[in-house]
Amino acid sequence: MDKKDRKKIEILRVLKEEGKLLTSAQIVEILHSAGVSYSERAVRMYLQSMDQEGLTRSQGRKGRTITPAGLRELQENDGARGLSFLSAKIDRMTYRMSFDLPTCSGEVIVNMSILPVRDLLECLDDICRVFQHGYAMGEMVSLLRPGENWQGTVIPPGHVGFCTVCSVTFNGVLLKHGIPMLSRFSGLLELENSKPSRFTEIINYNATTVDPLAIFIRAGMTNYRDALRTGNGLIGAAFRELPDESRPRVEGIIERMEKIGLGGFLKFGLPNQSILGIPVSEGYVGAIVVGGLNPIAVLVEAGKPVFRSWAISGLMDYHKLFRYTELPARLREM
């Protein structure tokens, strides 16, 4: 991919992730926040070219949106960006997240899966049990109705967009408090008697362009049925590192997040000590965070088709989320 094509892909990615009309000035600002420097004039030229190619659609001074052709172009080229793509996306979304813990307002990072409504209803009991057992990221979810547009994708008839909170939300909240969080990998966490035992499979974020948990879930490698029924199974989890001096503050922040339905820490280590056999960098403390896509694994294990699923899908206002206990009533309204 040449330099010109790479710039087009970066612009298309911004339009997709924002999911709304953007002007060239807004695109430049977002790219700059991600460490990519383009002039506004250059962005305007690329946008005009992409309009002609059918990759973007202009709506005058209001800005531009990505088209279905643009989404296909982005999907085809994402794999060619290099092996650091997912780790770079985590950092970018962490920076962009606006959620403010003291006021309980702003946007959090969510995952989104498109599912047949009937399948979600059939598996609803087990999905709710995933949340009850603390095997999901917090307690908050959201639903997108058929016909709603999310990041350029329209929810088809008979389906629902099921949104869960992404564990990268922790990174964003801690960054707002001046605490950097290093995301190292995701994997399959073995549970014994309902407690974390060891990671059986891991994929480093800086060595993949695809979310590791999505890979494991699609491959049918999780075992939530046994985890829910016997306490022994395999669930999705992520490994993080934080500065060791931040541990007392982080514990307080975790407690506050749990109270508003954004909990998800499974295990918190001690400074400079390994956690579940995973060595920790000098001057850091390890933490194991539950995977945000975990509720979707229940459907895959039950043989239900998942139309599409996106990890770290985008940003959603916290007030559009609701407790998972409301899912039955909300689904009946659809």
PDB file of N, CA and C in Angstrom, residues 197-284:
ATOM      1  N   SER A 197      -7.609 -19.346  37.314  1.00  0.00           N
ATOM      2  CA  SER A 197      -6.539 -20.303  37.562  1.00  0.00           C
ATOM      3  C   SER A 197      -5.306 -20.029  36.701  1.00  0.00           C
ATOM      4  N   ARG A 198      -5.504 -19.981  35.382  1.00  0.00           N
ATOM      5  CA  ARG A 198      -4.382 -19.741  34.463  1.00  0.00           C
ATOM      6  C   ARG A 198      -4.926 -19.393  33.090  1.00  0.00           C
ATOM      7  N   PHE A 199      -4.077 -18.762  32.278  1.00  0.00           N
ATOM      8  CA  PHE A 199      -4.399 -18.519  30.876  1.00  0.00           C
ATOM      9  C   PHE A 199      -3.969 -19.744  30.069  1.00  0.00           C
ATOM     10  N   THR A 200      -4.895 -20.285  29.291  1.00  0.00           N
ATOM     11  CA  THR A 200      -4.563 -21.436  28.445  1.00  0.00           C
ATOM     12  C   THR A 200      -4.174 -21.016  27.032  1.00  0.00           C
ATOM     13  N   GLU A 201      -4.654 -19.866  26.591  1.00  0.00           N
ATOM     14  CA  GLU A 201      -4.319 -19.323  25.271  1.00  0.00           C
ATOM     15  C   GLU A 201      -4.201 -17.809  25.392  1.00  0.00           C
ATOM     16  N   ILE A 202      -3.215 -17.223  24.714  1.00  0.00           N
ATOM     17  CA  ILE A 202      -3.086 -15.762  24.715  1.00  0.00           C
ATOM     18  C   ILE A 202      -2.668 -15.275  23.328  1.00  0.00           C
ATOM     19  N   ILE A 203      -3.079 -14.055  23.003  1.00  0.00           N
ATOM     20  CA  ILE A 203      -2.626 -13.372  21.787  1.00  0.00           C
ATOM     21  C   ILE A 203      -2.293 -11.940  22.178  1.00  0.00           C
ATOM     22  N   ASN A 204      -1.065 -11.518  21.912  1.00  0.00           N
ATOM     23  CA  ASN A 204      -0.642 -10.163  22.245  1.00  0.00           C
ATOM     24  C   ASN A 204      -1.326  -9.144  21.335  1.00  0.00           C
ATOM     25  N   TYR A 205      -1.678  -8.001  21.911  1.00  0.00           N
ATOM     26  CA  TYR A 205      -2.349  -6.958  21.137  1.00  0.00           C
ATOM     27  C   TYR A 205      -1.456  -6.381  20.045  1.00  0.00           C
ATOM     28  N   ASN A 206      -0.135  -6.387  20.274  1.00  0.00           N
ATOM     29  CA  ASN A 206       0.759  -5.810  19.273  1.00  0.00           C
ATOM     30  C   ASN A 206       1.192  -6.837  18.229  1.00  0.00           C
ATOM     31  N   ALA A 207       0.470  -7.960  18.181  1.00  0.00           N
ATOM     32  CA  ALA A 207       0.792  -8.997  17.202  1.00  0.00           C
ATOM     33  C   ALA A 207      -0.448  -9.472  16.458  1.00  0.00           C
ATOM     34  N   THR A 208      -1.485  -8.638  16.438  1.00  0.00           N
ATOM     35  CA  THR A 208      -2.713  -9.032  15.748  1.00  0.00           C
ATOM     36  C   THR A 208      -3.467  -7.806  15.257  1.00  0.00           C
ATOM     37  N   THR A 209      -4.183  -7.979  14.175  1.00  0.00           N
ATOM     38  CA  THR A 209      -5.063  -6.921  13.680  1.00  0.00           C
ATOM     39  C   THR A 209      -6.509  -7.194  14.068  1.00  0.00           C
ATOM     40  N   VAL A 210      -6.762  -8.349  14.676  1.00  0.00           N
ATOM     41  CA  VAL A 210      -8.116  -8.762  15.054  1.00  0.00           C
ATOM     42  C   VAL A 210      -8.175  -8.959  16.562  1.00  0.00           C
ATOM     43  N   ASP A 211      -9.307  -8.613  17.169  1.00  0.00           N
ATOM     44  CA  ASP A 211      -9.446  -8.781  18.610  1.00  0.00           C
ATOM     45  C   ASP A 211      -9.296 -10.255  18.987  1.00  0.00           C
ATOM     46  N   PRO A 212      -8.391 -10.585  19.916  1.00  0.00           N
ATOM     47  CA  PRO A 212      -8.171 -11.989  20.290  1.00  0.00           C
ATOM     48  C   PRO A 212      -9.421 -12.696  20.787  1.00  0.00           C
ATOM     49  N   LEU A 213     -10.229 -12.028  21.615  1.00  0.00           N
ATOM     50  CA  LEU A 213     -11.422 -12.683  22.145  1.00  0.00           C
ATOM     51  C   LEU A 213     -12.401 -13.033  21.036  1.00  0.00           C
ATOM     52  N   ALA A 214     -12.502 -12.166  20.036  1.00  0.00           N
ATOM     53  CA  ALA A 214     -13.373 -12.468  18.900  1.00  0.00           C
ATOM     54  C   ALA A 214     -12.900 -13.734  18.191  1.00  0.00           C
ATOM     55  N   ILE A 215     -11.585 -13.898  18.087  1.00  0.00           N
ATOM     56  CA  ILE A 215     -11.018 -15.097  17.455  1.00  0.00           C
ATOM     57  C   ILE A 215     -11.395 -16.344  18.243  1.00  0.00           C
ATOM     58  N   PHE A 216     -11.191 -16.303  19.564  1.00  0.00           N
ATOM     59  CA  PHE A 216     -11.476 -17.471  20.400  1.00  0.00           C
ATOM     60  C   PHE A 216     -12.970 -17.800  20.425  1.00  0.00           C
ATOM     61  N   ILE A 217     -13.792 -16.764  20.464  1.00  0.00           N
ATOM     62  CA  ILE A 217     -15.243 -16.984  20.510  1.00  0.00           C
ATOM     63  C   ILE A 217     -15.730 -17.604  19.209  1.00  0.00           C
ATOM     64  N   ARG A 218     -15.302 -17.039  18.075  1.00  0.00           N
ATOM     65  CA  ARG A 218     -15.735 -17.573  16.776  1.00  0.00           C
ATOM     66  C   ARG A 218     -15.273 -19.018  16.589  1.00  0.00           C
ATOM     67  N   ALA A 219     -14.105 -19.343  17.139  1.00  0.00           N
ATOM     68  CA  ALA A 219     -13.559 -20.696  17.003  1.00  0.00           C
ATOM     69  C   ALA A 219     -14.215 -21.687  17.961  1.00  0.00           C
ATOM     70  N   GLY A 220     -15.117 -21.221  18.805  1.00  0.00           N
ATOM     71  CA  GLY A 220     -15.797 -22.102  19.747  1.00  0.00           C
ATOM     72  C   GLY A 220     -14.888 -22.624  20.846  1.00  0.00           C
ATOM     73  N   MET A 221     -13.888 -21.846  21.228  1.00  0.00           N
ATOM     74  CA  MET A 221     -12.903 -22.303  22.211  1.00  0.00           C
ATOM     75  C   MET A 221     -13.272 -21.954  23.650  1.00  0.00           C
ATOM     76  N   THR A 222     -14.316 -21.164  23.850  1.00  0.00           N
ATOM     77  CA  THR A 222     -14.732 -20.828  25.217  1.00  0.00           C
ATOM     78  C   THR A 222     -15.582 -21.959  25.796  1.00  0.00           C
ATOM     79  N   ASN A 223     -15.779 -21.921  27.102  1.00  0.00           N
ATOM     80  CA  ASN A 223     -16.637 -22.912  27.760  1.00  0.00           C
ATOM     81  C   ASN A 223     -17.381 -22.231  28.903  1.00  0.00           C
ATOM     82  N   TYR A 224     -18.387 -21.450  28.505  1.00  0.00           N
ATOM     83  CA  TYR A 224     -19.186 -20.743  29.511  1.00  0.00           C
ATOM     84  C   TYR A 224     -20.240 -21.638  30.140  1.00  0.00           C
ATOM     85  N   ARG A 225     -20.696 -22.618  29.397  1.00  0.00           N
ATOM     86  CA  ARG A 225     -21.730 -23.500  29.943  1.00  0.00           C
ATOM     87  C   ARG A 225     -21.237 -24.181  31.218  1.00  0.00           C
ATOM     88  N   ASP A 226     -20.027 -24.716  31.186  1.00  0.00           N
ATOM     89  CA  ASP A 226     -19.482 -25.342  32.392  1.00  0.00           C
ATOM     90  C   ASP A 226     -19.097 -24.298  33.433  1.00  0.00           C
ATOM     91  N   ALA A 227     -18.593 -23.153  32.969  1.00  0.00           N
ATOM     92  CA  ALA A 227     -18.224 -22.091  33.916  1.00  0.00           C
ATOM     93  C   ALA A 227     -19.436 -21.647  34.722  1.00  0.00           C
ATOM     94  N   LEU A 228     -20.594 -21.553  34.058  1.00  0.00           N
ATOM     95  CA  LEU A 228     -21.813 -21.109  34.731  1.00  0.00           C
ATOM     96  C   LEU A 228     -22.408 -22.198  35.616  1.00  0.00           C
ATOM     97  N   ARG A 229     -22.281 -23.451  35.203  1.00  0.00           N
ATOM     98  CA  ARG A 229     -22.949 -24.533  35.920  1.00  0.00           C
ATOM     99  C   ARG A 229     -22.086 -25.174  37.002  1.00  0.00           C
ATOM    100  N   THR A 230     -20.782 -25.276  36.753  1.00  0.00           N
ATOM    101  CA  THR A 230     -19.913 -25.966  37.710  1.00  0.00           C
ATOM    102  C   THR A 230     -18.817 -25.076  38.294  1.00  0.00           C
ATOM    103  N   GLY A 231     -18.606 -23.903  37.692  1.00  0.00           N
ATOM    104  CA  GLY A 231     -17.516 -23.039  38.148  1.00  0.00           C
ATOM    105  C   GLY A 231     -16.188 -23.375  37.507  1.00  0.00           C
ATOM    106  N   ASN A 232     -16.182 -24.386  36.615  1.00  0.00           N
ATOM    107  CA  ASN A 232     -14.963 -24.795  35.922  1.00  0.00           C
ATOM    108  C   ASN A 232     -15.169 -24.634  34.418  1.00  0.00           C
ATOM    109  N   GLY A 233     -14.428 -23.741  33.805  1.00  0.00           N
ATOM    110  CA  GLY A 233     -14.607 -23.506  32.379  1.00  0.00           C
ATOM    111  C   GLY A 233     -13.575 -22.544  31.833  1.00  0.00           C
ATOM    112  N   LEU A 234     -13.825 -22.042  30.629  1.00  0.00           N
ATOM    113  CA  LEU A 234     -12.909 -21.116  29.963  1.00  0.00           C
ATOM    114  C   LEU A 234     -13.670 -19.866  29.546  1.00  0.00           C
ATOM    115  N   ILE A 235     -13.193 -18.707  29.994  1.00  0.00           N
ATOM    116  CA  ILE A 235     -13.827 -17.437  29.646  1.00  0.00           C
ATOM    117  C   ILE A 235     -12.783 -16.489  29.055  1.00  0.00           C
ATOM    118  N   GLY A 236     -13.250 -15.436  28.416  1.00  0.00           N
ATOM    119  CA  GLY A 236     -12.348 -14.442  27.842  1.00  0.00           C
ATOM    120  C   GLY A 236     -11.909 -13.421  28.877  1.00  0.00           C
ATOM    121  N   ALA A 237     -10.632 -13.097  28.871  1.00  0.00           N
ATOM    122  CA  ALA A 237     -10.105 -12.106  29.815  1.00  0.00           C
ATOM    123  C   ALA A 237      -8.893 -11.419  29.200  1.00  0.00           C
ATOM    124  N   ALA A 238      -8.525 -10.288  29.772  1.00  0.00           N
ATOM    125  CA  ALA A 238      -7.397  -9.502  29.264  1.00  0.00           C
ATOM    126  C   ALA A 238      -6.403  -9.230  30.380  1.00  0.00           C
ATOM    127  N   PHE A 239      -5.146  -9.062  29.999  1.00  0.00           N
ATOM    128  CA  PHE A 239      -4.081  -8.792  30.967  1.00  0.00           C
ATOM    129  C   PHE A 239      -3.598  -7.359  30.793  1.00  0.00           C
ATOM    130  N   ARG A 240      -3.569  -6.610  31.886  1.00  0.00           N
ATOM    131  CA  ARG A 240      -3.154  -5.210  31.880  1.00  0.00           C
ATOM    132  C   ARG A 240      -2.011  -5.001  32.884  1.00  0.00           C
ATOM    133  N   GLU A 241      -1.275  -3.914  32.681  1.00  0.00           N
ATOM    134  CA  GLU A 241      -0.257  -3.488  33.641  1.00  0.00           C
ATOM    135  C   GLU A 241      -0.455  -2.019  33.974  1.00  0.00           C
ATOM    136  N   LEU A 242      -0.209  -1.685  35.255  1.00  0.00           N
ATOM    137  CA  LEU A 242      -0.320  -0.300  35.718  1.00  0.00           C
ATOM    138  C   LEU A 242       0.897   0.035  36.573  1.00  0.00           C
ATOM    139  N   PRO A 243       1.258   1.320  36.678  1.00  0.00           N
ATOM    140  CA  PRO A 243       2.365   1.702  37.564  1.00  0.00           C
ATOM    141  C   PRO A 243       2.080   1.234  38.990  1.00  0.00           C
ATOM    142  N   ASP A 244       3.075   0.625  39.640  1.00  0.00           N
ATOM    143  CA  ASP A 244       2.823   0.046  40.967  1.00  0.00           C
ATOM    144  C   ASP A 244       2.370   1.083  41.995  1.00  0.00           C
ATOM    145  N   GLU A 245       2.852   2.323  41.870  1.00  0.00           N
ATOM    146  CA  GLU A 245       2.478   3.358  42.838  1.00  0.00           C
ATOM    147  C   GLU A 245       1.010   3.766  42.711  1.00  0.00           C
ATOM    148  N   SER A 246       0.379   3.413  41.590  1.00  0.00           N
ATOM    149  CA  SER A 246      -1.015   3.815  41.373  1.00  0.00           C
ATOM    150  C   SER A 246      -2.008   2.848  42.013  1.00  0.00           C
ATOM    151  N   ARG A 247      -1.547   1.728  42.530  1.00  0.00           N
ATOM    152  CA  ARG A 247      -2.443   0.676  43.001  1.00  0.00           C
ATOM    153  C   ARG A 247      -3.507   1.168  43.985  1.00  0.00           C
ATOM    154  N   PRO A 248      -3.157   1.913  45.043  1.00  0.00           N
ATOM    155  CA  PRO A 248      -4.201   2.362  45.987  1.00  0.00           C
ATOM    156  C   PRO A 248      -5.273   3.218  45.315  1.00  0.00           C
ATOM    157  N   ARG A 249      -4.859   4.127  44.427  1.00  0.00           N
ATOM    158  CA  ARG A 249      -5.834   4.974  43.728  1.00  0.00           C
ATOM    159  C   ARG A 249      -6.709   4.147  42.799  1.00  0.00           C
ATOM    160  N   VAL A 250      -6.098   3.193  42.113  1.00  0.00           N
ATOM    161  CA  VAL A 250      -6.852   2.361  41.177  1.00  0.00           C
ATOM    162  C   VAL A 250      -7.912   1.553  41.915  1.00  0.00           C
ATOM    163  N   GLU A 251      -7.584   1.048  43.083  1.00  0.00           N
ATOM    164  CA  GLU A 251      -8.559   0.282  43.865  1.00  0.00           C
ATOM    165  C   GLU A 251      -9.785   1.131  44.176  1.00  0.00           C
ATOM    166  N   GLY A 252      -9.563   2.396  44.514  1.00  0.00           N
ATOM    167  CA  GLY A 252     -10.682   3.294  44.792  1.00  0.00           C
ATOM    168  C   GLY A 252     -11.515   3.570  43.554  1.00  0.00           C
ATOM    169  N   ILE A 253     -10.841   3.732  42.411  1.00  0.00           N
ATOM    170  CA  ILE A 253     -11.549   3.986  41.152  1.00  0.00           C
ATOM    171  C   ILE A 253     -12.367   2.764  40.746  1.00  0.00           C
ATOM    172  N   ILE A 254     -11.796   1.575  40.919  1.00  0.00           N
ATOM    173  CA  ILE A 254     -12.515   0.336  40.599  1.00  0.00           C
ATOM    174  C   ILE A 254     -13.803   0.247  41.408  1.00  0.00           C
ATOM    175  N   GLU A 255     -13.716   0.559  42.687  1.00  0.00           N
ATOM    176  CA  GLU A 255     -14.892   0.499  43.564  1.00  0.00           C
ATOM    177  C   GLU A 255     -15.983   1.452  43.079  1.00  0.00           C
ATOM    178  N   ARG A 256     -15.581   2.648  42.664  1.00  0.00           N
ATOM    179  CA  ARG A 256     -16.556   3.626  42.168  1.00  0.00           C
ATOM    180  C   ARG A 256     -17.172   3.165  40.854  1.00  0.00           C
ATOM    181  N   MET A 257     -16.375   2.552  39.990  1.00  0.00           N
ATOM    182  CA  MET A 257     -16.896   2.064  38.716  1.00  0.00           C
ATOM    183  C   MET A 257     -17.881   0.916  38.923  1.00  0.00           C
ATOM    184  N   GLU A 258     -17.596   0.058  39.876  1.00  0.00           N
ATOM    185  CA  GLU A 258     -18.503  -1.061  40.157  1.00  0.00           C
ATOM    186  C   GLU A 258     -19.879  -0.564  40.581  1.00  0.00           C
ATOM    187  N   LYS A 259     -19.919   0.532  41.314  1.00  0.00           N
ATOM    188  CA  LYS A 259     -21.189   1.061  41.811  1.00  0.00           C
ATOM    189  C   LYS A 259     -22.089   1.567  40.686  1.00  0.00           C
ATOM    190  N   ILE A 260     -21.498   1.934  39.549  1.00  0.00           N
ATOM    191  CA  ILE A 260     -22.309   2.440  38.429  1.00  0.00           C
ATOM    192  C   ILE A 260     -22.385   1.421  37.285  1.00  0.00           C
ATOM    193  N   GLY A 261     -22.092   0.166  37.604  1.00  0.00           N
ATOM    194  CA  GLY A 261     -22.255  -0.896  36.616  1.00  0.00           C
ATOM    195  C   GLY A 261     -21.129  -1.049  35.631  1.00  0.00           C
ATOM    196  N   LEU A 262     -19.922  -0.567  35.976  1.00  0.00           N
ATOM    197  CA  LEU A 262     -18.783  -0.655  35.060  1.00  0.00           C
ATOM    198  C   LEU A 262     -17.623  -1.436  35.666  1.00  0.00           C
ATOM    199  N   GLY A 263     -17.947  -2.403  36.518  1.00  0.00           N
ATOM    200  CA  GLY A 263     -16.895  -3.228  37.108  1.00  0.00           C
ATOM    201  C   GLY A 263     -16.374  -4.245  36.112  1.00  0.00           C
ATOM    202  N   GLY A 264     -15.323  -4.987  36.506  1.00  0.00           N
ATOM    203  CA  GLY A 264     -14.790  -5.991  35.596  1.00  0.00           C
ATOM    204  C   GLY A 264     -13.401  -6.485  35.933  1.00  0.00           C
ATOM    205  N   PHE A 265     -12.826  -6.017  37.052  1.00  0.00           N
ATOM    206  CA  PHE A 265     -11.517  -6.517  37.473  1.00  0.00           C
ATOM    207  C   PHE A 265     -11.704  -7.891  38.113  1.00  0.00           C
ATOM    208  N   LEU A 266     -11.030  -8.913  37.582  1.00  0.00           N
ATOM    209  CA  LEU A 266     -11.111 -10.254  38.145  1.00  0.00           C
ATOM    210  C   LEU A 266     -10.032 -10.497  39.182  1.00  0.00           C
ATOM    211  N   LYS A 267      -8.870  -9.925  38.955  1.00  0.00           N
ATOM    212  CA  LYS A 267      -7.749 -10.152  39.878  1.00  0.00           C
ATOM    213  C   LYS A 267      -6.766  -8.999  39.761  1.00  0.00           C
ATOM    214  N   PHE A 268      -6.282  -8.538  40.903  1.00  0.00           N
ATOM    215  CA  PHE A 268      -5.336  -7.424  40.960  1.00  0.00           C
ATOM    216  C   PHE A 268      -4.091  -7.915  41.684  1.00  0.00           C
ATOM    217  N   GLY A 269      -2.931  -7.822  41.018  1.00  0.00           N
ATOM    218  CA  GLY A 269      -1.705  -8.346  41.591  1.00  0.00           C
ATOM    219  C   GLY A 269      -1.012  -7.374  42.530  1.00  0.00           C
ATOM    220  N   LEU A 270       0.197  -7.761  42.928  1.00  0.00           N
ATOM    221  CA  LEU A 270       1.033  -6.940  43.798  1.00  0.00           C
ATOM    222  C   LEU A 270       2.214  -6.405  42.987  1.00  0.00           C
ATOM    223  N   PRO A 271       2.811  -5.288  43.414  1.00  0.00           N
ATOM    224  CA  PRO A 271       3.913  -4.690  42.662  1.00  0.00           C
ATOM    225  C   PRO A 271       5.045  -5.672  42.373  1.00  0.00           C
ATOM    226  N   ASN A 272       5.463  -5.697  41.111  1.00  0.00           N
ATOM    227  CA  ASN A 272       6.618  -6.480  40.664  1.00  0.00           C
ATOM    228  C   ASN A 272       6.466  -7.984  40.893  1.00  0.00           C
ATOM    229  N   GLN A 273       5.238  -8.450  41.047  1.00  0.00           N
ATOM    230  CA  GLN A 273       5.001  -9.878  41.254  1.00  0.00           C
ATOM    231  C   GLN A 273       4.144 -10.432  40.120  1.00  0.00           C
ATOM    232  N   SER A 274       4.480 -11.651  39.691  1.00  0.00           N
ATOM    233  CA  SER A 274       3.708 -12.275  38.620  1.00  0.00           C
ATOM    234  C   SER A 274       2.283 -12.529  39.087  1.00  0.00           C
ATOM    235  N   ILE A 275       1.379 -12.663  38.130  1.00  0.00           N
ATOM    236  CA  ILE A 275      -0.020 -12.916  38.449  1.00  0.00           C
ATOM    237  C   ILE A 275      -0.508 -14.056  37.553  1.00  0.00           C
ATOM    238  N   LEU A 276      -0.948 -15.132  38.164  1.00  0.00           N
ATOM    239  CA  LEU A 276      -1.332 -16.362  37.462  1.00  0.00           C
ATOM    240  C   LEU A 276      -0.201 -16.855  36.557  1.00  0.00           C
ATOM    241  N   GLY A 277       1.027 -16.698  37.033  1.00  0.00           N
ATOM    242  CA  GLY A 277       2.180 -17.171  36.284  1.00  0.00           C
ATOM    243  C   GLY A 277       2.658 -16.243  35.189  1.00  0.00           C
ATOM    244  N   ILE A 278       1.990 -15.106  35.018  1.00  0.00           N
ATOM    245  CA  ILE A 278       2.395 -14.131  33.999  1.00  0.00           C
ATOM    246  C   ILE A 278       3.341 -13.113  34.633  1.00  0.00           C
ATOM    247  N   PRO A 279       4.589 -13.017  34.167  1.00  0.00           N
ATOM    248  CA  PRO A 279       5.514 -12.039  34.745  1.00  0.00           C
ATOM    249  C   PRO A 279       5.074 -10.609  34.472  1.00  0.00           C
ATOM    250  N   VAL A 280       5.364  -9.737  35.420  1.00  0.00           N
ATOM    251  CA  VAL A 280       4.982  -8.327  35.318  1.00  0.00           C
ATOM    252  C   VAL A 280       6.239  -7.476  35.156  1.00  0.00           C
ATOM    253  N   SER A 281       6.161  -6.449  34.341  1.00  0.00           N
ATOM    254  CA  SER A 281       7.304  -5.564  34.113  1.00  0.00           C
ATOM    255  C   SER A 281       7.731  -4.882  35.409  1.00  0.00           C
ATOM    256  N   GLU A 282       9.008  -4.592  35.515  1.00  0.00           N
ATOM    257  CA  GLU A 282       9.548  -3.914  36.693  1.00  0.00           C
ATOM    258  C   GLU A 282       8.867  -2.561  36.888  1.00  0.00           C
ATOM    259  N   GLY A 283       8.409  -2.318  38.127  1.00  0.00           N
ATOM    260  CA  GLY A 283       7.750  -1.056  38.437  1.00  0.00           C
ATOM    261  C   GLY A 283       6.268  -1.042  38.129  1.00  0.00           C
ATOM    262  N   TYR A 284       5.722  -2.205  37.779  1.00  0.00           N
ATOM    263  CA  TYR A 284       4.305  -2.295  37.428  1.00  0.00           C
ATOM    264  C   TYR A 284       3.582  -3.317  38.304  1.00  0.00           C
TER     265      TYR A 284
END
